[in-house]
Amino acid sequence: MQSGIDMARVNYGSAIREAFVYLLDRYPKVFVIGQGLWAKWYVGNSMTDLDKFYGTERIMDSPVSELACTGAAVGASLCGYRPIVVHPRMDFMLYAMDAIVNQAAKWSHMVGGQAHPAVTIRGIINRGGEQGAQHSQALHAWFAHIPGLRVVMPATPQDARDLLIASVLCDDPVLYLDDRWLYELEEDLPPVVECPLEQEGSRVVSRGDDVTLVGAGYSAWLCREAAAALQQRSISAEVIDLRVLNPLDVSTVIQSVEKTGRLCVVDGSWSSCGLAGEVIARVSETLSPRKLLGAPVRITLPDAPAPTSGFLEKLYYPTLDTIMETVARLVIREGVHAKAVD
Amino acid sequence: MQSGIDMARVNYGSAIREAFVYLLDRYPKVFVIGQGLWAKWYVGNSMTDLDKFYGTERIMDSPVSELACTGAAVGASLCGYRPIVVHPRMDFMLYAMDAIVNQAAKWSHMVGGQAHPAVTIRGIINRGGEQGAQHSQALHAWFAHIPGLRVVMPATPQDARDLLIASVLCDDPVLYLDDRWLYELEEDLPPVVECPLEQEGSRVVSRGDDVTLVGAGYSAWLCREAAAALQQRSISAEVIDLRVLNPLDVSTVIQSVEKTGRLCVVDGSWSSCGLAGEVIARVSETLSPRKLLGAPVRITLPDAPAPTSGFLEKLYYPTLDTIMETVARLVIREGVHAKAVD
Amino acid sequence: MDMDSFELGDLANPRCYTEPLDIGGCDPVLLRAQLRMMLLIRRVEEKIGDMLAAQKIPTPCHLGIGQEAIAVGVSEYLRPTDRVFGAHRSHAHFLALGGEVTALMAEILGRDAGCSRGMGGSMHLWGGSVGFFGSVPIVAGTVPLAVGAALAAKKDGESAVAVVYLGDGAAEEGSIHESLNLAAVWKLPVLFVCENNLFSSHMHISLRQPSNRVARYAEAHCIQAATVDGNDLVVVSRTSDDMVAAMRDGGGPRFLEVVTYRWRGHVGYREDNDVGVNRSTDLTLWKRRDPIRRLVDALTMAGGWDNHAFHAMDEAVKTEVEKAWQQAETAPYPPASALLDRVYAERH
Amino acid sequence: MDMDSFELGDLANPRCYTEPLDIGGCDPVLLRAQLRMMLLIRRVEEKIGDMLAAQKIPTPCHLGIGQEAIAVGVSEYLRPTDRVFGAHRSHAHFLALGGEVTALMAEILGRDAGCSRGMGGSMHLWGGSVGFFGSVPIVAGTVPLAVGAALAAKKDGESAVAVVYLGDGAAEEGSIHESLNLAAVWKLPVLFVCENNLFSSHMHISLRQPSNRVARYAEAHCIQAATVDGNDLVVVSRTSDDMVAAMRDGGGPRFLEVVTYRWRGHVGYREDNDVGVNRSTDLTLWKRRDPIRRLVDALTMAGGWDNHAFHAMDEAVKTEVEKAWQQAETAPYPPASALLDRVYAERH
Ligand SMILES: Cc1ncc(C[n+]2csc(CCOP(=O)(O)OP(=O)(O)O)c2C)c(N)n1
Ligand SMILES: Cc1ncc(C[n+]2csc(CCOP(=O)(O)OP(=O)(O)O)c2C)c(N)n1
Ligand SMILES: [Mg+2]
Ligand SMILES: [Mg+2]
């Protein structure tokens, strides 16, 4: 670390809170609307006491009306505000799809680029804990399917903070999707430097030669952990954190797979028409098949809604072990030291 | 054609109507609910005068309440009925996502397999004609992403009829997605033979050796037309109609690509996390890369909402020409007569 | 519960309210300007109808002929800093605010000179400079947006208001009710203008709702509402003036239900485009409740106005409309790059 | 508009309605059975609360302690052929219909013997044999489903009814209003039971709606509604009896608003789990409006019932609850295959 830069250790949840503080302090047009903003338990530690500091006019807890609240934020954004809508679970957003997909995503295009809904829609992925099928979904692939939306999925405390700031300062509608399973993750953060969201994309977060591991959000974290553990087995994995899912930039993935010849994509949601398949498709359509030492692999949820019983939950979610076994099989199947041909 | 079988020439729109007639005649528990069912123009010729024949109690036109109407159909299906909800455009279904995705898709699983919402949700893909961004979407990939739903997308008059019947007789929630651009397509239909939806899957609709062309719904039709035209250029394309998008069966595609070594997937919706990418991902993760003579290709919409101006619409939708050029490039790039190695 | 107040009664009866308007106390100069605006809207829409019939317009158009008094009355007291939203049937909403006829025509023809730069057509209008924040065809789609625009106005603290036009059919979408509640509980300056034309496409309101006065919903949300003859320019103007003034003073949301009837089918140029319920008898009667004719009659009775004056005005309007159409027809299409360049803000 | 009828008034005042119930004209045998059911529900939920505190239950549980009279009163006149839907706080709804305590406990513990075979936990209950069609935690999620069940009942023509429990918070979801309209316009036999406990998680109704009587929405949709003390078993029973009887006779939908208060936090076992509005003073008062105590007092005053009888009943109930819990605790988890086998019907 360079000296002279103030680093502060924060976790993912409080890094999100820091982004709110940063934005609310500096940008009077920023306000927040959503459910649970005046409660202590809805959004973990990611917004603690913001209502006390910034007032209930800027931190607006709301009736149970996901559609109108989201639509209202879209409308306010058309009047120069930069609202952040908070959905404490992505599952609740199914009520708000019209505002997000029919209105926000299409508004700029429909009106000839003359107005832009600069709204940020924060959807929290909040799985596990025996919450069951309606309180566990991660629907990022849906939003990544829709042109006009930007979708970010931070995997680290720094990204949790900086991508939220970038999302809110972006003139387009952005889905900011954070994951409760990451809230305890700690990191030393430098001071904020604003960066335009359009310039953010996927990033190599650890270097390796044998296999390319790709994920976003919590899955990117799993990939990093897996890479560290694979090191012990003498498998050198390169890890790529996608960070921005729409527009999706896979250039880093392609470069990496060109080098490693092997691809494993991890995603904590469903497989079919999902994010992992998209990454595999992009790599497959871009690279000559000869560059690949083996068929790419994805690790996703089984084709089932989330169960409640903790016993079944353990079988349901991808774990470090799943990834390590899969990667080991992928690498060993084709021999660690095979090299791609041109 | 075998003698003794009664064939009748019908178009896709009236084939849908025949399925309604078949179901309403034989199954007293079938009823239909949705917008425009008593109008002449909403659903083309696919339901003409059904209200006159079966009464407005079984053909229920509805208030403009997509969510409650869809939810009501789900509820009725839990009481032994087999309702068909009609959404004259898929765009309107964005209001109904909770009933489809949180409720219907998960109901069986959530209650331990003790109850099944045997509801059919018909969404019409109704593009073009300068209708613009909110009246042109084809969101089949979204539903293909959700376990618990079945998704069918008929490309021929016979499938339009038979898959509707199979959908309604299936005990699971089914999205039946038909396409207005196919309504004039004619075919000679044999009498109905009921077939369980679970046994339906993708199908090779024309044989070829040089390239595998894959599509669903209108895109499958485009593929068939393209194959016929490519014949003239001495390119032999095998065409696969996916028919059922969830659960998606790609065995035919894999077998075909094993033979042809080349894959081109056409989809009339967006690329990212869409159907075409899913097919490519499945093939890529199943087949050894050595089986491929070239990188797979997809032809989809540009990453933009649908424009209104007819001038832009022409640039927006994939055409026969797009497919033919793409396939020609794919085949010629790697040489028509190259063969895959094992 | 007082079910009487749930019914429109005579307001829905086309045999009533056919007499000349009561223009007592009105400014005659203003009235003539409003008449001209109503006439302009009508002639524009008639022209669009003709061009639809001639198959010169491919995009679906929803004509509001017969409903002109509403937009003209409501717009009278609005300012360019207010935020107005429409829906699928919004030509009048756009024009009444001062939106340019050529920009509307060009939009309908999908040209780059259109008010939405040719990206939207009839169902997607935008007019930032006149305070028209946009119209889109998803039923009820703009209603929550208008609530948000009112929230923004309240935060701005400069007494701007938001206005959203919605139909009796739109009132069946749940988001309307969520929006009414938000507006009420947060006391937002938003005027919901419900154009109750008794139909949602082919379906009469009696087939869709248990009673025909839509304002009962607003009242349930504790929003002050009025239900008036939507074909009476004077009543619409006065009521919306009062409501908008109260809203500017921090009085919270208002709901204005204006009872009217559209003369054409749900979509397209034909009169008979609605099935399921036979409209033709009613339509003949409703044409006698013509908002334009009733104002003209009143002006004539009041003196200083005659047939001649009317025809002169009409000719001028028609010329304007023809000119606009011709300009629009020759305007270029958007460039091919518009397809991708207008998706995100940054690519400009 | 008559805004008075929009307010709950004394019904929301915990100092009122604390006296023993008026049980005049009631069948004492029935009353005791109902008392036992209320007691069973309370003891079951207290047990669940204790087990939550002891961290023996991982799944989120929403306790309805204090609200027992509602489910018991409403269920009295329902038949197994009726179709009842609940939501996130539905233990009482399930038990009052005759759902087995063991099946509930096992479900909460995620066991295969659970009423949803361990796939749902506390927030997803199913009891086909007693007419409990399901409860799920998406707010308002089941309301349109109940409308559909009522539509099915009407089509069946056998005078079954549908019932759906919803909260005051749920009334803010647009789908409720769409559902009310469908029920009204199609005259469907569905009883909307709105448990107005004045809170939606941490938010008091005064922060969420412009007035606190939810039944005003139903009235706007022309649905006959009543608002009653939800902690008065007799009143709840009688009103729902009347309503259900009218519905069986083809009278169309009804809306029953029952005013109550929950004694625990929104989720979990604690009392103080709500923030933003200080509940503690009110909670102390509301405990004096205890639906069980008020019935016990009334029975005691009427004679033939005393403390001793109550304690005997209570002990029997507690024993039953303990036994059920122990059975549930030792029941096996669903097989691993359940994950995929229960997604679609066909794979059985
Ligand atoms: C969500 C949605 N559902 C259905 C439609 C089809 N549709 C277009 S306009 C309309 C009727 C709306 O009626 P109303 O709100 O009364 O407006 P009017 O046409 O009478 O002006 C309908 C059902 C749509 N565009 N969007
Ligand atoms: C669609 C949706 N939005 C938000 C939530 C979070 N949530 C769960 S229960 C609840 C409160 C509901 O209040 P009410 O309907 O009054 O029922 P009560 O808890 O008082 O019984 C909320 C907001 C949810 N589960 N689903
Ligand atoms: Mg209307
Ligand atoms: Mg409540």
Coordinates of C-alpha atoms in Angstrom, one line a residue, chain C:
Chain C
M1 CA -71.8 3.1 2.7
D2 CA -73.3 5.7 0.5
M3 CA -73.5 3.9 -2.8
D4 CA -75.2 6.8 -4.5
S5 CA -72.0 8.8 -4.7
F6 CA -70.5 5.8 -6.4
E7 CA -72.6 6.3 -9.6
L8 CA -72.1 8.9 -12.3
G9 CA -75.8 9.3 -12.8
D10 CA -76.6 11.9 -15.4
L11 CA -73.0 12.6 -16.1
A12 CA -72.9 9.3 -17.9
N13 CA -76.2 10.0 -19.7
P14 CA -75.5 11.4 -23.2
R15 CA -79.0 13.0 -23.2
C16 CA -77.9 15.3 -20.4
Y17 CA -75.4 18.2 -20.5
T18 CA -75.9 18.9 -24.2
E19 CA -76.8 22.6 -23.9
P20 CA -74.4 25.5 -24.5
L21 CA -71.9 26.0 -21.8
D22 CA -72.4 28.4 -19.0
I23 CA -69.6 30.9 -19.7
G24 CA -70.7 33.5 -17.2
G25 CA -67.7 35.2 -15.7
C26 CA -65.2 33.8 -18.1
D27 CA -62.7 35.9 -20.0
P28 CA -63.8 35.8 -23.6
V29 CA -60.3 36.2 -24.9
L30 CA -59.2 33.2 -23.0
L31 CA -62.2 31.2 -24.1
R32 CA -61.5 31.9 -27.7
A33 CA -57.9 30.8 -27.3
Q34 CA -59.2 27.6 -25.6
L35 CA -61.6 27.1 -28.4
R36 CA -58.8 27.4 -30.9
M37 CA -56.8 24.8 -29.0
M38 CA -59.7 22.4 -28.9
L39 CA -60.2 22.9 -32.6
L40 CA -56.6 22.4 -33.3
I41 CA -56.5 19.2 -31.4
R42 CA -59.6 18.0 -33.2
R43 CA -58.3 18.9 -36.6
V44 CA -55.0 17.3 -35.9
E45 CA -56.6 14.1 -34.8
E46 CA -59.0 14.1 -37.8
K47 CA -56.0 14.5 -40.0
I48 CA -54.2 11.6 -38.3
G49 CA -57.4 9.6 -38.7
D50 CA -57.5 10.4 -42.4
M51 CA -53.9 9.4 -42.8
L52 CA -54.5 6.2 -40.9
A53 CA -57.3 5.4 -43.3
A54 CA -55.0 6.2 -46.2
Q55 CA -52.5 3.8 -44.7
K56 CA -49.9 6.5 -44.5
I57 CA -49.3 5.9 -40.8
P58 CA -48.2 2.5 -39.7
T59 CA -47.9 3.1 -36.0
P60 CA -51.0 2.5 -33.9
C61 CA -52.8 5.7 -33.0
H62 CA -55.4 6.2 -30.3
L63 CA -57.6 9.2 -31.1
G64 CA -59.3 11.2 -28.5
I65 CA -61.7 13.1 -30.7
G66 CA -64.6 14.2 -28.5
Q67 CA -62.4 14.5 -25.4
E68 CA -60.7 17.8 -26.2
A69 CA -62.1 19.9 -23.4
I70 CA -60.2 17.9 -20.8
A71 CA -56.6 18.5 -21.8
V72 CA -57.4 22.1 -22.7
G73 CA -59.1 22.8 -19.5
V74 CA -56.5 21.1 -17.3
S75 CA -53.5 22.7 -19.1
E76 CA -54.8 26.2 -18.8
Y77 CA -53.3 26.6 -15.3
L78 CA -50.2 24.6 -15.7
R79 CA -46.7 26.1 -16.1
P80 CA -43.7 24.8 -18.1
T81 CA -42.1 23.8 -14.7
D82 CA -45.0 21.5 -14.0
R83 CA -44.6 17.8 -14.9
V84 CA -47.3 16.2 -17.0
F85 CA -47.6 12.6 -17.9
G86 CA -49.9 10.9 -20.4
A87 CA -50.6 7.4 -21.7
H88 CA -51.6 5.8 -25.0
R89 CA -54.2 8.4 -26.0
S90 CA -52.2 11.6 -25.4
H91 CA -52.1 13.7 -28.6
A92 CA -54.3 16.2 -26.8
H93 CA -52.3 16.2 -23.6
F94 CA -49.2 17.1 -25.6
L95 CA -50.8 19.7 -27.8
A96 CA -52.7 21.4 -25.1
L97 CA -49.5 22.2 -23.3
G98 CA -48.2 23.9 -26.4
G99 CA -46.4 20.9 -28.0
E100 CA -45.8 21.6 -31.6
V101 CA -48.1 20.1 -34.2
T102 CA -45.2 19.3 -36.6
A103 CA -43.2 17.6 -33.8
L104 CA -46.3 15.4 -33.1
M105 CA -46.9 14.6 -36.7
A106 CA -43.2 13.8 -37.3
E107 CA -43.2 11.6 -34.3
I108 CA -46.2 9.7 -35.5
L109 CA -44.4 9.2 -38.8
G110 CA -41.3 8.0 -37.0
R111 CA -39.1 10.9 -38.1
D112 CA -36.0 12.3 -36.3
A113 CA -37.8 15.7 -36.1
G114 CA -40.5 14.1 -34.0
C115 CA -41.0 15.1 -30.4
S116 CA -39.4 11.8 -29.3
R117 CA -37.0 11.9 -32.2
G118 CA -38.9 9.2 -34.1
M119 CA -38.2 6.6 -31.5
G120 CA -41.7 6.4 -30.0
G121 CA -44.5 7.2 -32.4
S122 CA -48.0 8.1 -31.3
M123 CA -47.9 6.2 -28.1
H124 CA -44.6 7.7 -26.8
L125 CA -44.6 11.4 -26.8
W126 CA -42.2 13.7 -25.0
G127 CA -42.1 17.5 -24.7
G128 CA -39.6 18.6 -22.1
S129 CA -39.8 22.3 -23.0
V130 CA -43.5 22.4 -22.4
G131 CA -43.5 20.3 -19.3
F132 CA -44.7 17.1 -21.0
F133 CA -42.6 14.5 -19.3
G134 CA -43.8 11.6 -21.4
S135 CA -46.6 9.3 -22.4
V136 CA -46.3 5.5 -22.9
P137 CA -48.8 2.8 -23.8
I138 CA -48.4 0.4 -20.8
V139 CA -51.7 1.1 -19.1
A140 CA -51.1 2.9 -15.8
G141 CA -47.3 2.9 -16.5
T142 CA -46.8 6.6 -16.0
V143 CA -49.0 7.0 -12.8
P144 CA -46.3 6.0 -10.3
L145 CA -43.8 8.1 -12.3
A146 CA -46.0 11.1 -11.8
V147 CA -46.2 10.5 -8.1
G148 CA -42.4 10.6 -8.1
A149 CA -42.4 13.8 -10.1
A150 CA -44.6 15.3 -7.5
L151 CA -42.3 14.0 -4.8
A152 CA -39.5 15.8 -6.6
A153 CA -41.6 18.9 -6.9
K154 CA -42.3 18.9 -3.2
K155 CA -38.6 18.4 -2.5
D156 CA -37.8 21.3 -4.8
G157 CA -40.2 23.4 -2.8
E158 CA -41.1 25.6 -5.6
S159 CA -44.8 24.9 -5.9
A160 CA -44.6 22.9 -9.1
V161 CA -47.2 20.2 -9.5
A162 CA -47.4 16.9 -11.3
V163 CA -50.3 15.9 -13.5
V164 CA -51.1 12.5 -14.8
Y165 CA -53.9 11.5 -17.2
L166 CA -55.3 8.0 -16.8
G167 CA -58.4 6.2 -18.1
D168 CA -61.2 4.4 -16.3
G169 CA -59.5 1.2 -17.5
A170 CA -56.2 2.2 -16.0
A171 CA -58.0 2.5 -12.6
E172 CA -58.1 -1.3 -12.6
E173 CA -54.4 -1.6 -12.4
G174 CA -53.2 -2.1 -8.9
S175 CA -50.4 0.4 -9.3
I176 CA -53.0 3.2 -9.4
H177 CA -54.1 2.4 -5.9
E178 CA -50.5 2.2 -4.6
S179 CA -49.9 5.5 -6.3
L180 CA -53.0 7.1 -4.7
N181 CA -51.9 5.9 -1.3
L182 CA -48.3 7.2 -1.7
A183 CA -49.6 10.6 -2.9
A184 CA -52.0 10.8 0.0
V185 CA -49.7 9.7 2.8
W186 CA -46.9 11.9 1.6
K187 CA -49.2 14.7 0.7
L188 CA -47.7 15.1 -2.8
P189 CA -48.8 17.8 -5.3
V190 CA -50.1 15.4 -8.0
L191 CA -53.3 15.8 -9.9
F192 CA -54.8 12.6 -11.1
V193 CA -57.0 13.4 -14.1
C194 CA -59.2 10.4 -14.8
E195 CA -60.7 10.6 -18.3
N196 CA -63.6 8.4 -17.7
N197 CA -64.9 7.6 -21.2
L198 CA -66.8 4.6 -20.0
F199 CA -64.7 2.2 -22.1
S200 CA -61.5 0.3 -21.9
S201 CA -61.0 -0.7 -25.5
H202 CA -64.1 -2.8 -26.3
M203 CA -65.3 -3.2 -22.7
H204 CA -67.8 -0.9 -21.1
I205 CA -67.1 0.0 -17.5
S206 CA -70.2 -1.9 -16.4
L207 CA -68.4 -5.1 -17.4
R208 CA -65.3 -4.2 -15.6
Q209 CA -66.2 -2.4 -12.3
P210 CA -69.1 -2.7 -9.9
S211 CA -70.0 1.0 -10.3
N212 CA -69.0 3.6 -12.8
R213 CA -67.7 6.6 -10.8
V214 CA -64.0 6.1 -10.6
A215 CA -63.3 8.9 -8.1
R216 CA -64.6 6.6 -5.3
Y217 CA -61.2 5.0 -5.3
A218 CA -59.5 8.3 -4.7
E219 CA -61.9 9.1 -1.9
A220 CA -61.1 5.8 -0.3
H221 CA -57.5 7.0 -0.2
C222 CA -58.6 10.2 1.4
I223 CA -57.9 12.2 -1.7
Q224 CA -60.1 15.1 -2.5
A225 CA -61.9 14.4 -5.7
A226 CA -64.4 15.9 -8.0
T227 CA -66.4 14.3 -10.8
V228 CA -67.4 16.7 -13.6
D229 CA -68.7 16.8 -17.1
G230 CA -65.5 16.3 -19.2
N231 CA -67.1 17.9 -22.2
D232 CA -67.6 21.2 -20.4
L233 CA -64.5 23.3 -20.9
V234 CA -65.5 25.8 -18.4
V235 CA -66.2 23.4 -15.6
V236 CA -63.0 21.4 -16.3
S237 CA -60.9 24.6 -16.3
R238 CA -62.4 26.0 -13.1
T239 CA -62.2 22.7 -11.2
S240 CA -58.6 22.1 -12.3
D241 CA -57.7 25.7 -11.5
D242 CA -59.0 25.3 -8.0
M243 CA -57.3 22.0 -7.6
V244 CA -54.0 23.0 -9.0
A245 CA -54.0 26.2 -6.9
A246 CA -54.7 24.1 -3.7
M247 CA -51.9 21.8 -4.7
R248 CA -49.4 24.6 -5.2
D249 CA -50.3 25.8 -1.7
G250 CA -49.3 22.4 -0.2
G251 CA -52.8 21.0 -0.1
G252 CA -51.7 17.5 -1.3
P253 CA -53.0 15.5 -4.1
R254 CA -56.3 15.9 -6.0
F255 CA -58.3 13.6 -8.2
L256 CA -60.3 15.0 -11.1
E257 CA -62.7 12.7 -12.8
V258 CA -63.9 14.0 -16.1
V259 CA -66.7 12.1 -17.8
T260 CA -66.5 12.0 -21.5
Y261 CA -66.8 9.7 -24.5
R262 CA -64.5 9.0 -27.4
W263 CA -65.9 9.3 -30.9
R264 CA -63.5 6.9 -32.6
G265 CA -62.7 3.2 -31.9
H266 CA -60.2 2.3 -29.3
V267 CA -57.4 2.3 -31.8
G268 CA -57.3 3.5 -35.4
Y269 CA -59.5 5.8 -37.3
R270 CA -62.8 3.9 -37.4
E271 CA -65.8 4.7 -35.3
D272 CA -66.8 1.1 -35.0
N273 CA -63.7 -0.4 -33.6
D274 CA -65.3 -1.5 -30.4
V275 CA -67.1 -4.7 -30.1
G276 CA -68.8 -6.6 -27.3
V277 CA -71.1 -3.7 -26.5
N278 CA -73.0 -1.8 -29.1
R279 CA -71.8 1.8 -29.0
S280 CA -73.5 3.2 -32.0
T281 CA -76.7 4.6 -30.4
D282 CA -74.8 6.1 -27.6
L283 CA -72.2 7.5 -29.9
T284 CA -74.8 9.4 -31.9
L285 CA -76.1 10.9 -28.7
W286 CA -72.7 11.7 -27.3
K287 CA -71.8 13.6 -30.4
R288 CA -74.5 16.1 -29.3
R289 CA -72.5 16.6 -26.1
D290 CA -69.7 17.9 -28.3
P291 CA -67.4 20.0 -26.2
I292 CA -66.5 22.3 -29.1
R293 CA -70.0 22.8 -30.3
R294 CA -71.2 23.6 -26.8
L295 CA -68.6 26.3 -26.4
V296 CA -69.2 27.7 -29.8
D297 CA -73.0 27.9 -29.1
A298 CA -72.3 29.7 -25.8
L299 CA -69.9 32.2 -27.4
T300 CA -72.5 32.8 -30.2
M301 CA -75.3 33.3 -27.7
A302 CA -73.1 35.7 -25.7
G303 CA -72.5 37.8 -28.8
G304 CA -69.3 39.0 -30.5
W305 CA -68.9 35.7 -32.2
D306 CA -70.6 34.1 -35.1
N307 CA -70.4 31.3 -37.7
H308 CA -68.1 33.4 -39.8
A309 CA -65.6 33.9 -37.0
F310 CA -65.7 30.2 -36.3
H311 CA -65.0 29.3 -39.9
A312 CA -62.2 31.7 -40.2
M313 CA -60.6 30.2 -37.1
D314 CA -61.2 26.7 -38.4
E315 CA -59.7 27.5 -41.8
A316 CA -56.6 28.9 -40.1
V317 CA -56.3 25.8 -37.9
K318 CA -56.7 23.5 -40.9
T319 CA -54.0 25.3 -42.8
E320 CA -51.7 25.0 -39.9
V321 CA -52.4 21.3 -39.6
E322 CA -51.9 20.6 -43.3
K323 CA -48.6 22.5 -43.3
A324 CA -47.4 20.6 -40.3
W325 CA -48.3 17.3 -41.9
Q326 CA -46.5 18.2 -45.1
Q327 CA -43.4 19.2 -43.1
A328 CA -43.5 16.0 -41.1
E329 CA -43.9 13.8 -44.2
T330 CA -40.8 15.1 -45.7
A331 CA -38.7 15.0 -42.6
P332 CA -35.9 12.4 -42.5
Y333 CA -35.9 9.1 -40.4
P334 CA -33.6 8.8 -37.5
P335 CA -30.1 7.7 -38.4
A336 CA -29.4 3.9 -38.1
S337 CA -27.1 4.7 -35.2
A338 CA -30.1 5.9 -33.2
L339 CA -30.9 2.3 -32.5
L340 CA -27.9 1.9 -30.2
D341 CA -27.0 5.4 -29.4
R342 CA -30.1 6.3 -27.5
V343 CA -30.2 3.3 -25.2
Y344 CA -27.9 4.7 -22.6
A345 CA -27.2 8.3 -21.7
E346 CA -23.5 8.0 -22.0
R347 CA -23.2 7.1 -25.6
H348 CA -24.4 10.5 -26.9

